XYZ file of C-alpha atoms in Angstrom:
726
model
C 100.067 -62.968 38.233
C 102.896 -63.046 40.773
C 103.443 -66.416 42.569
C 101.717 -66.745 45.962
C 105.093 -67.309 47.631
C 107.834 -64.967 46.347
C 110.680 -66.923 44.792
C 113.828 -66.785 46.872
C 112.026 -65.897 50.098
C 112.473 -67.808 53.385
C 109.171 -69.606 52.894
C 110.073 -70.634 49.351
C 113.408 -71.959 50.591
C 111.576 -73.824 53.397
C 109.400 -75.573 50.832
C 112.438 -76.696 48.883
C 114.541 -77.749 51.913
C 115.527 -81.438 51.765
C 116.397 -82.041 55.444
C 114.411 -81.551 58.591
C 117.217 -79.624 60.218
C 117.324 -77.142 57.338
C 113.525 -76.727 57.496
C 113.722 -76.060 61.237
C 116.387 -73.403 60.753
C 114.397 -71.645 58.018
C 111.210 -71.768 60.141
C 112.988 -70.034 63.014
C 114.217 -67.316 60.638
C 110.699 -66.878 59.283
C 109.283 -66.585 62.827
C 111.872 -63.946 63.660
C 110.964 -62.051 60.507
C 107.266 -61.957 61.384
C 107.657 -61.147 65.085
C 110.438 -58.617 64.883
C 109.456 -56.816 61.693
C 113.123 -56.420 60.981
C 114.177 -53.844 58.392
C 114.431 -55.549 55.022
C 115.197 -53.987 51.599
C 111.881 -53.110 49.936
C 112.508 -55.066 46.735
C 113.848 -58.261 48.390
C 111.796 -61.506 48.268
C 111.502 -61.531 52.089
C 110.098 -57.961 52.076
C 107.363 -59.057 49.675
C 106.724 -62.125 51.817
C 106.389 -59.994 54.939
C 103.883 -57.669 53.184
C 101.762 -60.653 52.143
C 101.742 -62.357 55.523
C 101.276 -59.205 57.602
C 98.496 -57.766 55.423
C 94.989 -57.769 56.866
C 93.885 -59.277 53.529
C 96.664 -61.881 53.639
C 96.404 -65.570 54.436
C 96.996 -65.065 58.179
C 94.398 -62.324 58.824
C 92.087 -62.533 55.813
C 89.959 -65.268 57.348
C 89.497 -63.283 60.534
C 88.340 -60.265 58.542
C 85.716 -62.335 56.736
C 84.244 -63.908 59.880
C 84.353 -60.922 62.206
C 81.932 -58.036 61.531
C 83.636 -54.751 60.736
C 83.206 -52.244 63.544
C 81.188 -49.139 62.826
C 83.555 -47.079 64.920
C 87.207 -47.846 65.509
C 88.475 -46.575 68.832
C 91.041 -43.815 68.571
C 94.196 -43.686 70.631
C 95.039 -40.052 71.263
C 98.669 -39.167 70.663
C 99.303 -42.057 68.275
C 100.040 -41.761 64.562
C 97.857 -44.822 63.880
C 94.473 -43.317 64.779
C 91.964 -45.068 62.533
C 88.286 -44.368 61.854
C 86.279 -41.407 63.236
C 86.400 -39.911 66.733
C 83.477 -41.615 68.584
C 82.881 -38.473 70.592
C 81.232 -36.707 67.652
C 78.496 -39.358 67.232
C 75.013 -39.098 68.717
C 75.050 -35.349 69.106
C 73.422 -32.519 67.080
C 75.480 -29.344 66.542
C 72.865 -27.436 68.589
C 73.590 -29.706 71.577
C 70.574 -31.985 71.389
C 70.861 -35.766 71.266
C 70.354 -37.889 68.167
C 70.687 -41.601 67.431
C 73.957 -42.888 68.915
C 75.203 -44.376 65.634
C 74.434 -41.200 63.655
C 76.860 -38.425 62.819
C 75.427 -34.908 62.345
C 77.487 -31.789 61.426
C 76.642 -28.262 60.318
C 77.809 -27.274 56.841
C 80.356 -26.227 55.886
C 82.309 -28.882 57.690
C 85.133 -31.376 57.118
C 84.979 -34.935 58.461
C 88.324 -36.741 58.457
C 88.362 -40.564 58.255
C 91.661 -42.439 58.514
C 91.714 -46.000 57.126
C 94.653 -48.418 56.839
C 95.581 -49.365 53.295
C 95.853 -53.046 54.220
C 92.272 -52.985 55.411
C 90.610 -51.187 52.501
C 92.962 -51.871 49.592
C 90.986 -52.902 46.519
C 87.693 -51.893 48.123
C 85.137 -49.241 47.152
C 84.520 -46.429 49.619
C 80.882 -45.312 49.701
C 79.622 -42.359 51.721
C 75.943 -41.455 52.049
C 74.371 -38.383 53.579
C 70.989 -36.728 53.999
C 69.682 -33.474 55.378
C 68.528 -33.509 59.003
C 64.767 -33.295 58.533
C 63.776 -31.124 61.549
C 66.475 -28.476 61.049
C 67.705 -28.772 57.416
C 64.578 -29.291 55.363
C 65.136 -26.061 53.378
C 68.892 -26.364 53.206
C 71.227 -27.541 50.447
C 74.612 -29.222 50.825
C 77.287 -30.195 48.310
C 79.260 -33.350 49.174
C 82.886 -33.806 48.245
C 85.116 -36.838 48.895
C 88.874 -36.187 48.812
C 92.114 -37.913 49.743
C 93.684 -34.745 51.094
C 92.299 -32.250 53.568
C 90.850 -29.288 51.573
C 90.257 -25.668 52.408
C 86.609 -24.769 52.918
C 85.110 -23.500 49.635
C 83.170 -20.229 49.510
C 80.624 -21.409 46.965
C 79.521 -24.276 44.776
C 82.176 -26.321 43.019
C 81.453 -26.913 39.338
C 81.734 -30.123 37.387
C 83.594 -33.210 38.565
C 86.738 -33.180 40.666
C 89.789 -35.322 39.927
C 91.813 -36.665 42.840
C 94.742 -39.072 43.256
C 95.260 -42.422 44.870
C 98.037 -44.974 45.419
C 97.962 -48.630 46.407
C 94.690 -48.116 48.243
C 91.949 -45.700 47.293
C 92.625 -42.929 49.808
C 96.325 -42.497 50.534
C 99.198 -41.073 48.501
C 99.448 -39.535 45.025
C 100.119 -42.065 42.260
C 96.876 -42.818 40.375
C 93.995 -40.537 39.419
C 90.298 -41.006 40.198
C 87.267 -38.816 39.488
C 83.957 -38.365 41.254
C 80.979 -36.058 41.034
C 80.011 -33.328 43.489
C 76.328 -33.858 44.205
C 74.105 -31.140 45.673
C 71.724 -32.652 48.238
C 68.319 -31.090 48.923
C 65.111 -32.356 50.460
C 62.565 -33.675 48.000
C 59.788 -31.134 47.301
C 61.499 -28.360 49.267
C 61.704 -24.753 48.122
C 65.481 -25.049 48.194
C 65.332 -27.861 45.621
C 63.048 -25.822 43.362
C 65.405 -22.846 43.660
C 68.462 -24.910 42.698
C 66.696 -26.577 39.762
C 65.459 -23.205 38.546
C 68.996 -21.801 38.629
C 70.297 -24.760 36.610
C 67.506 -24.275 34.070
C 68.436 -20.604 33.706
C 72.058 -21.569 33.144
C 71.193 -24.209 30.542
C 69.119 -21.734 28.551
C 72.289 -19.763 27.762
C 73.585 -22.680 25.696
C 71.909 -23.728 22.430
C 70.653 -27.260 22.341
C 72.833 -27.850 19.293
C 75.848 -27.346 21.551
C 74.803 -30.311 23.643
C 73.203 -32.389 20.883
C 75.305 -32.200 17.742
C 72.679 -33.670 15.425
C 69.686 -31.409 15.964
C 68.946 -31.983 12.272
C 69.405 -35.737 11.736
C 71.639 -35.591 8.682
C 71.699 -39.360 8.487
C 67.938 -39.486 8.036
C 66.142 -39.224 4.703
C 63.290 -37.165 6.137
C 63.247 -34.599 8.929
C 60.793 -31.995 10.176
C 63.655 -29.747 11.294
C 65.155 -28.304 8.122
C 66.665 -25.183 9.704
C 67.124 -24.977 13.460
C 67.282 -21.446 14.821
C 68.419 -20.788 18.392
C 70.225 -17.447 18.355
C 67.990 -15.771 20.950
C 70.778 -15.587 23.528
C 73.173 -14.146 20.953
C 70.608 -11.482 20.116
C 69.795 -10.774 23.765
C 73.385 -10.460 24.931
C 75.278 -9.029 21.958
C 73.050 -7.374 19.335
C 71.301 -4.024 19.280
C 67.828 -3.534 17.801
C 69.114 -2.812 14.308
C 71.326 -5.905 14.335
C 68.489 -8.056 15.644
C 66.274 -6.812 12.838
C 68.980 -7.613 10.290
C 69.388 -11.113 11.712
C 65.625 -11.650 11.479
C 65.668 -10.486 7.872
C 68.468 -12.892 7.025
C 66.541 -15.790 8.531
C 63.454 -14.684 6.618
C 65.471 -14.596 3.397
C 66.811 -18.085 4.074
C 63.372 -19.525 4.675
C 61.993 -17.671 1.661
C 64.685 -18.833 -0.751
C 64.732 -22.403 0.569
C 60.910 -22.561 0.591
C 61.101 -24.766 3.661
C 57.395 -24.200 4.402
C 56.541 -26.142 1.250
C 59.236 -28.756 1.776
C 57.845 -29.371 5.255
C 54.498 -30.493 3.793
C 56.157 -33.231 1.744
C 58.350 -34.282 4.674
C 55.336 -34.524 6.980
C 53.389 -36.680 4.556
C 56.300 -39.080 4.135
C 56.814 -39.339 7.882
C 53.108 -39.986 8.362
C 53.190 -42.756 5.764
C 56.193 -44.375 7.447
C 54.428 -44.211 10.800
C 51.426 -46.134 9.445
C 53.658 -49.122 8.728
C 54.832 -49.939 12.241
C 53.295 -47.396 14.648
C 50.222 -45.315 15.376
C 50.339 -42.193 13.154
C 47.903 -40.328 15.392
C 50.828 -38.803 17.257
C 51.635 -36.802 14.111
C 48.120 -35.489 13.512
C 48.452 -32.341 15.727
C 51.304 -31.223 13.453
C 49.355 -31.479 10.204
C 47.246 -28.311 10.349
C 50.029 -25.911 11.505
C 52.316 -27.210 8.740
C 49.626 -26.888 6.075
C 48.581 -23.425 7.284
C 52.162 -22.229 7.163
C 52.535 -23.575 3.630
C 49.339 -21.847 2.521
C 50.554 -18.551 3.923
C 53.883 -18.975 2.179
C 52.203 -19.685 -1.192
C 50.248 -16.453 -0.843
C 53.444 -14.595 0.009
C 55.150 -15.964 -3.099
C 52.399 -14.480 -5.248
C 52.343 -11.181 -3.351
C 56.112 -10.681 -3.763
C 56.281 -11.309 -7.498
C 55.829 -7.598 -8.444
C 58.699 -6.716 -6.101
C 60.948 -9.186 -7.923
C 60.131 -7.608 -11.268
C 60.865 -4.156 -9.887
C 64.150 -5.442 -8.446
C 65.211 -6.529 -11.937
C 64.440 -3.066 -13.282
C 66.356 -1.456 -10.424
C 69.281 -3.752 -11.145
C 69.144 -2.746 -14.812
C 69.821 0.859 -13.751
C 73.071 -0.301 -12.160
C 73.908 -2.690 -14.997
C 73.439 0.081 -17.582
C 75.095 2.636 -15.241
C 72.330 5.138 -15.932
C 68.554 5.567 -15.473
C 66.390 3.490 -17.758
C 64.209 5.185 -20.321
C 60.482 4.527 -20.075
C 60.661 2.456 -23.241
C 63.393 0.279 -21.732
C 61.378 -0.317 -18.567
C 58.298 -1.139 -20.627
C 60.288 -3.590 -22.735
C 61.344 -5.504 -19.629
C 57.849 -5.544 -18.166
C 56.346 -6.668 -21.467
C 58.908 -9.462 -21.779
C 58.025 -10.685 -18.289
C 54.299 -10.591 -19.061
C 54.861 -12.487 -22.312
C 56.810 -15.207 -20.534
C 54.137 -15.629 -17.865
C 51.449 -15.771 -20.534
C 53.386 -18.683 -22.010
C 53.085 -20.391 -18.598
C 56.763 -19.877 -17.764
C 57.077 -20.047 -13.941
C 57.838 -16.795 -12.145
C 61.350 -17.848 -11.078
C 62.302 -18.889 -14.600
C 60.840 -15.691 -16.043
C 63.003 -13.587 -13.701
C 66.093 -15.583 -14.708
C 65.331 -14.976 -18.376
C 64.957 -11.251 -17.721
C 68.398 -11.191 -16.085
C 69.845 -13.111 -19.018
C 68.354 -10.481 -21.310
C 70.111 -7.721 -19.340
C 73.479 -9.463 -19.507
C 73.525 -9.595 -23.306
C 72.410 -6.017 -23.962
C 74.976 -3.586 -25.436
C 74.215 -1.153 -22.620
C 75.624 -3.679 -20.127
C 78.464 -5.051 -22.252
C 79.758 -1.721 -23.569
C 80.289 1.784 -22.247
C 78.258 3.389 -24.969
C 78.009 7.181 -25.154
C 75.660 9.469 -27.039
C 77.194 11.377 -29.925
C 75.817 14.453 -31.630
C 75.232 14.814 -35.371
C 77.885 16.622 -37.347
C 81.535 17.107 -36.503
C 81.347 19.297 -33.417
C 82.406 17.982 -30.032
C 79.722 17.949 -27.337
C 79.916 17.242 -23.590
C 79.049 13.745 -22.436
C 76.150 13.659 -19.988
C 76.752 13.329 -16.248
C 76.050 9.584 -16.234
C 78.571 8.981 -18.998
C 81.070 11.260 -17.259
C 80.617 9.271 -14.032
C 81.410 6.052 -15.886
C 84.449 7.605 -17.563
C 85.784 8.766 -14.205
C 85.044 5.497 -12.400
C 86.553 3.214 -15.026
C 89.586 5.509 -15.239
C 90.355 5.485 -11.490
C 88.737 2.246 -10.283
C 88.349 0.040 -13.382
C 84.757 -0.502 -12.276
C 81.309 1.057 -12.288
C 80.542 4.210 -10.256
C 79.711 3.851 -6.582
C 76.566 5.223 -4.930
C 78.081 8.633 -4.170
C 79.268 9.155 -7.728
C 75.843 8.082 -9.002
C 74.237 10.650 -6.692
C 76.527 13.351 -8.058
C 75.507 12.370 -11.591
C 71.823 12.299 -10.665
C 72.102 15.820 -9.246
C 73.215 17.095 -12.643
C 76.270 18.807 -11.102
C 79.048 16.358 -11.913
C 80.032 18.314 -15.015
C 80.834 21.283 -12.750
C 84.649 21.493 -12.494
C 84.597 21.955 -8.720
C 82.333 18.958 -8.150
C 84.281 16.841 -10.626
C 87.591 17.703 -8.942
C 86.173 16.909 -5.500
C 84.928 13.518 -6.683
C 88.307 12.835 -8.287
C 90.180 13.575 -5.066
C 87.747 11.410 -3.086
C 88.180 8.492 -5.442
C 91.963 8.787 -5.450
C 91.960 8.418 -1.654
C 89.736 5.338 -1.831
C 91.361 1.860 -1.542
C 89.775 0.969 -4.901
C 92.416 3.109 -6.589
C 94.569 -0.015 -6.234
C 92.971 -1.033 -9.547
C 94.520 2.028 -11.210
C 97.862 0.860 -9.856
C 97.361 -2.585 -11.412
C 95.678 -1.715 -14.689
C 97.609 1.461 -15.535
C 100.985 1.476 -13.761
C 101.718 -2.233 -14.048
C 100.751 -2.337 -17.726
C 102.759 0.781 -18.494
C 105.869 -0.754 -16.866
C 105.305 -4.191 -18.479
C 104.851 -6.036 -15.164
C 101.108 -6.742 -15.339
C 100.318 -10.250 -14.022
C 103.906 -10.571 -12.815
C 102.759 -13.021 -10.126
C 102.211 -15.609 -12.896
C 105.668 -15.187 -14.477
C 107.208 -18.644 -14.921
C 110.209 -17.933 -17.135
C 112.944 -18.239 -14.493
C 115.281 -21.202 -14.161
C 114.459 -23.166 -11.018
C 118.025 -24.454 -10.947
C 119.531 -20.972 -10.842
C 116.786 -19.204 -8.875
C 114.834 -21.725 -6.766
C 113.284 -19.004 -4.549
C 111.719 -16.987 -7.344
C 108.408 -18.829 -7.671
C 107.672 -18.438 -3.972
C 108.559 -14.733 -4.016
C 107.027 -13.502 -7.263
C 103.677 -12.733 -5.589
C 105.418 -10.599 -2.948
C 107.458 -8.854 -5.627
C 104.282 -7.967 -7.519
C 102.553 -6.775 -4.350
C 105.420 -4.377 -3.621
C 104.925 -2.616 -6.953
C 101.134 -2.537 -6.568
C 101.321 -1.088 -3.058
C 103.970 1.386 -4.180
C 101.748 2.886 -6.872
C 98.595 2.636 -4.780
C 100.310 4.724 -2.128
C 101.516 7.129 -4.824
C 97.929 7.819 -5.932
C 96.261 7.786 -2.506
C 98.837 10.038 -0.835
C 99.248 12.331 -3.873
C 103.009 11.816 -3.964
C 105.245 13.508 -6.562
C 105.466 11.653 -9.878
C 109.267 11.794 -9.658
C 109.063 9.394 -6.714
C 108.588 6.709 -9.351
C 112.245 7.184 -10.173
C 113.754 8.526 -6.972
C 112.331 7.697 -3.547
C 113.816 6.523 -0.273
C 110.996 4.173 0.691
C 109.153 1.102 -0.483
C 106.693 -1.490 0.838
C 108.017 -4.724 2.327
C 107.133 -7.807 4.291
C 109.611 -10.166 5.917
C 110.167 -12.478 2.960
C 110.810 -9.680 0.454
C 113.004 -7.799 2.947
C 115.179 -10.903 3.281
C 115.382 -11.104 -0.512
C 116.586 -7.489 -0.535
C 118.846 -8.098 2.513
C 117.111 -5.336 4.465
C 117.208 -6.192 8.203
C 114.663 -5.524 10.944
C 111.515 -6.547 9.054
C 109.558 -9.406 10.640
C 106.091 -10.762 9.954
C 103.954 -11.243 6.854
C 102.166 -7.897 7.107
C 103.090 -5.208 4.590
C 104.480 -1.871 5.767
C 106.077 1.242 4.327
C 109.830 1.160 5.021
C 111.887 4.344 4.872
C 115.647 4.788 4.395
C 116.238 2.065 1.795
C 118.645 3.884 -0.528
C 121.549 2.665 1.600
C 120.535 -0.838 0.486
C 120.566 0.246 -3.189
C 116.765 0.370 -3.302
C 114.264 3.101 -4.043
C 111.975 3.771 -6.975
C 110.809 1.486 -9.736
C 114.339 0.950 -11.098
C 115.321 -1.121 -8.040
C 112.162 -3.189 -7.658
C 112.376 -6.904 -8.266
C 109.450 -6.864 -10.694
C 111.083 -4.659 -13.333
C 114.561 -6.127 -12.814
C 113.269 -9.712 -13.097
C 110.917 -9.099 -16.008
C 113.677 -7.467 -18.066
C 116.109 -10.361 -17.586
C 116.601 -13.798 -19.035
C 115.713 -17.123 -17.490
C 119.164 -17.661 -15.996
C 121.040 -14.384 -16.480
C 120.618 -10.645 -16.590
C 120.050 -8.775 -19.835
C 121.451 -5.243 -20.151
C 119.776 -5.082 -23.551
C 116.267 -5.797 -22.226
C 116.728 -3.509 -19.243
C 118.178 -0.705 -21.316
C 115.434 -0.989 -23.913
C 112.820 -0.902 -21.120
C 114.278 2.319 -19.687
C 114.414 3.905 -23.123
C 110.931 2.909 -24.276
C 108.793 2.571 -21.123
C 110.279 5.408 -19.058
C 111.522 7.847 -21.711
C 109.211 7.065 -24.645
C 112.038 6.416 -27.095
C 110.969 4.433 -30.159
C 113.480 1.827 -31.287
C 113.351 -0.360 -34.386
C 113.036 -4.118 -34.022
C 116.337 -6.023 -34.143
C 117.264 -7.869 -37.337
C 115.920 -11.398 -37.483
C 119.294 -13.080 -38.042
C 121.101 -11.490 -35.084
C 122.685 -14.291 -32.991
C 121.378 -14.768 -29.461
C 123.619 -14.352 -26.435
C 124.366 -17.415 -24.273
C 121.730 -18.095 -21.634
C 123.920 -19.203 -18.693
C 126.397 -16.593 -17.480
C 127.927 -19.097 -15.028
C 129.348 -21.246 -17.833
C 130.826 -18.443 -19.968
C 134.338 -17.046 -19.887
C 133.022 -13.512 -20.401
C 130.619 -11.519 -18.258
C 127.167 -10.646 -19.557
C 128.398 -7.086 -20.062
C 131.391 -8.233 -22.096
C 129.182 -10.516 -24.172
C 126.787 -7.625 -24.809
C 129.599 -5.237 -25.774
C 130.974 -7.850 -28.170
C 127.522 -8.351 -29.651
C 127.027 -4.587 -30.061
C 129.997 -4.245 -32.397
C 127.826 -5.633 -35.172
C 127.242 -2.590 -37.448
C 123.589 -3.545 -37.838
C 123.077 -3.374 -34.056
C 125.344 -0.558 -32.970
C 122.926 2.322 -33.625
C 120.358 0.940 -31.216
C 122.738 -0.469 -28.640
C 124.474 2.866 -28.192
C 121.061 4.244 -27.091
C 120.140 1.505 -24.637
C 123.138 -0.488 -23.392
C 124.369 2.219 -21.038
C 121.073 2.111 -19.126
C 121.297 -1.678 -18.841
C 124.941 -1.709 -17.737
C 124.062 0.647 -14.854
C 121.667 -1.995 -13.517
C 124.122 -4.923 -13.692
C 124.540 -4.852 -9.882
C 121.168 -6.637 -9.711
C 120.843 -10.273 -10.713
C 118.061 -11.776 -12.806
C 115.583 -11.799 -9.870
C 116.495 -8.373 -8.483
C 119.030 -9.261 -5.772
C 121.938 -6.869 -5.268
C 125.275 -8.506 -6.024
C 129.016 -7.822 -6.177
C 129.833 -10.770 -8.460
C 127.983 -12.565 -11.229
C 127.063 -16.264 -11.225
C 130.530 -17.080 -12.563
C 132.191 -15.321 -9.623
C 133.423 -12.369 -11.726
C 133.219 -8.806 -10.306
C 130.341 -6.634 -11.510
C 131.077 -3.467 -13.468
C 128.053 -1.112 -13.255
C 129.735 2.019 -14.616
C 128.594 3.133 -18.033
C 128.616 5.939 -20.552
C 125.247 6.991 -21.954
C 124.563 8.084 -25.516
C 124.822 11.815 -24.647
C 128.223 11.231 -23.039
C 127.040 11.267 -19.422
C 128.990 8.944 -17.146
C 126.847 7.085 -14.576
C 127.862 4.684 -11.831
C 125.269 2.053 -10.982
C 121.687 2.608 -10.016
C 122.398 5.772 -8.025
C 123.914 7.440 -11.065
C 121.148 6.272 -13.396
C 118.454 7.395 -10.945
C 119.986 10.866 -10.715
C 120.377 11.126 -14.480
C 116.737 10.224 -15.175
C 115.279 12.442 -12.451
C 117.377 15.513 -13.411
C 118.638 15.592 -17.001
C 115.749 13.495 -18.312
C 113.120 14.748 -15.886
C 110.849 16.497 -18.380
C 111.201 13.639 -20.894
C 110.090 11.184 -18.225
C 107.194 13.411 -17.118
C 105.940 13.801 -20.702
C 106.064 10.018 -21.129
C 104.163 9.498 -17.873
C 101.519 12.032 -18.903
C 101.161 10.462 -22.346
C 100.625 7.018 -20.853
C 98.181 8.252 -18.198
C 96.176 10.303 -20.705
C 95.963 7.438 -23.198
C 94.815 5.069 -20.452
C 92.158 7.487 -19.194
C 90.713 8.028 -22.673
C 91.001 4.398 -23.775
C 92.725 5.364 -27.025
C 96.072 6.311 -28.523
C 97.337 9.794 -27.756
C 96.947 11.921 -30.881
C 98.528 15.050 -32.270
C 95.537 17.071 -31.100
C 96.350 16.074 -27.506
C 99.743 17.817 -27.583
C 98.453 21.118 -26.102
C 96.898 19.206 -23.221
C 100.167 17.373 -22.547
C 102.027 20.684 -22.509
C 99.468 22.118 -20.095
C 99.698 19.050 -17.856
C 103.470 19.387 -17.601
C 103.218 23.078 -16.732
C 100.627 22.436 -14.024
C 102.725 19.617 -12.559
C 105.802 21.845 -12.415
C 103.747 24.482 -10.587
C 102.488 21.933 -8.017
C 105.817 20.259 -7.218
C 104.971 17.400 -9.604
C 102.185 15.871 -7.489
C 100.415 13.033 -9.268
C 96.941 14.289 -8.318
C 97.575 17.370 -10.447
C 98.096 15.204 -13.532
C 94.880 13.277 -12.837
C 92.814 16.441 -12.294
C 94.245 18.008 -15.436
C 92.978 15.033 -17.405
C 89.464 14.833 -15.918
C 88.926 18.586 -16.407
C 90.117 18.470 -20.008
C 87.854 18.661 -23.047
C 89.214 15.310 -24.192
C 87.872 13.635 -21.058
C 84.577 15.534 -20.799
C 83.527 15.726 -24.435
C 82.815 13.393 -27.331
C 83.339 14.003 -31.026
C 80.463 14.320 -33.464
C 79.358 11.358 -35.505
C 80.842 12.720 -38.720
C 84.212 13.576 -37.202
C 87.085 11.603 -38.644
C 89.425 9.798 -36.289
C 92.360 11.247 -38.226
C 93.916 14.475 -36.966
C-alpha cells in the first residue's frame, strides 16, 4: 500500500519541519496548492497529495459524503462540461404525455439514457441499474437492457451473449480495463411476450445436442450407467440428410446396438443400480424403468434367434467371394452340416459362425487359385470364373470386382469382345496401380524401394527422407502408363514424370510447390525422362557411398535388354567404397578393374551403359563433379562400337537401335507375370505376334495387355497328363 501522505510532498515536509517558522511557511504553500489548484506535474508528490485531498472520497470530503444522503437527482447546469447525473426534466412524465410518479423515469424503447458521474464520487463503487416494464402500457412488451461506458448506436435487433466493455480508474470513464456484463431481456411475468421469447429460446436450444453442452452424457467415470450409447443426430438428419442417408444412419445405429447387445447389458446395469439404491436411498424411483428395460431385452433375445439363419446364409454368401466362384451344392451342404453339428454340441451361435469362417480360411479354394484341368494332354479353356480370376490377379493383384463377377456369371467373359472390354475397363481403374507395383517395380528391381536402407547417412543424409517419394514417382509413372495407354517406349524416352516439391528440389526442377503429386512436362532439359533417369533405378544400382557403372550397366543389359551374363568370379577384388577418398574416379577404377582377363568379356558388354549414367550420383542427383571434386566423364563406347554421350545418347540408342530388343524383353516379362510362370519355348509365336501388333498400334501398352489376355496361353489350361517340358 502507498503511504497516506506521499513522501516528499508539502504535507510530509510539514510533518518533519523542526521550527515553527518553517511549518508556517509550508502550511501557507499547502493552502495555496489547495485553493489555487495550480498546475503540478502529474507524477510529483504534491500532485498525488492534491488528488488525495481534493477527492470526494478523501479525508477532507469523505466524512461529508458518509453523513449526507446522496441526492437522487443532481441538478444540471446547461452549457457546462461538468453536468452530472440525469436531466430532472425527464422525470415524472410518460412518453405519451401523462404524469407518473415524480421520482420515476419512463422512456419508450429503443432509447438511450445518459448518466454522467464524477470518478471521484463513484470510484471503487458498483453501479446497479434496475428497470421494469410499465404495467398499463408495456405488459406485452419485451426490452433488452444494456449498460455501456460509451454512447452506442441503436441496435436493430437482439444482442447475443455478453458484452465486454472498458473502464479506467472508475467504472464508467475511459478505456484502460475490461469489464463484462450480461444483456438481460425483460418481460412481464406470465405475459404472452414472455412465453414467446422462452419458446424461441427452446427452439434454438434444440438445434444443439445436449452432449455439446454437457460433455459427460455417458458418465465415463462411473462403473454403471443406463446410457450406454447416446443418440442425438435428429437435427443432423433433418437439416443435412436425404431419406436414403437417414435410412443408412438408422441401419448403422441398429447394427451398433445389435453387435453391442446393449439391450441385454442394460438389464444387468439396471439391477446393479437398483441394488446400490437400496443401500442409501429409496429404490422405488427406479421401478418405472424396470419393465421397459426387460421388455426391450426380451425382444432383443427373440431377434437374436430370428437372425441366426441370416448369419449362416451370410457365411455361405461370403464363401462365394472367398472361393471367387459359386459354391457347389455339396459345398453349401457341408457348411450347413458343420454349423448344425456345432450347435448340436451346444456351441453358441456366435462361436459356431466364427468356426465356420475359420473353416473357409483354411480351404484350398480360398488359399489357392485352383483351376479345373481336363484328362489327357489336350489344352482346354478355363471356365469364366477362372478366367475372371486370372484377369483380376494379372491387372489388379486381387480378386475380381462385382462387374467382373457379373460378366463371369453371364457366361460371356470368354467372348473376345467382352474380355477386351473388361480389360480396357480394368486398365483405366485406379487399382491398376497394383500392376505398376507388382509387375513393373519387380521387373526393374525396385520393388519395396521405400524400405531401402543401404545408403551412407554421412554421404547422403537426405536419402532416407526422400526414398518414399522416389518410389512413388516410379509407381505413378507406370500407373499412368497403363491407365492412359501410353506407348511402351515411353519407359525409355519420355519428356514427363510425376513430381512433388521435395522430389523436384532433389532433381533441381524449379516451379514445383506443395506435397501433392502432379505430372510435369518438359523435363528433358533437366536431364530427366524415362526410367533411366529416375532416382529409384539410379540409387538401387549404386553402392552405399558411390556410383557403380558395373551395377548400372548390368541392370540395363539384363533388366531392359534381356542379356544373360555369367556371375563374376568369386575371387575378384572389390572396388573401393568411398569415391571421395580415392585418387581415381569411379570410372577410372572400373576401367582398371576391367583389364582383368577373367572380367573383360562381361565388362565390355555392360560398362559402356554404366559410364553413360555417371552424371548421376548414388541417389540420382545430376552432377558435374564426383564426390572428390573431379569432373564427370559420361561419354562411352558400347560393345557394338556405338559412341554415346551421357543419358541422352544412351536413351536414343536404346529406343532406336535396341528398340525391338527392349520390346521383346518387356513382352517376355509381362507375359511371364500374367501367366505366373517362366516364359517357355512354346510361347515364342505369341511373343512374335505381340511385337507385330504393338508395331501396328504405335507401341501402345494396352495392345500388349490385350494380346496376352486373348491368347490361348492366358485362356486355356493344359491337360493333366501334359508334361511341363516343351
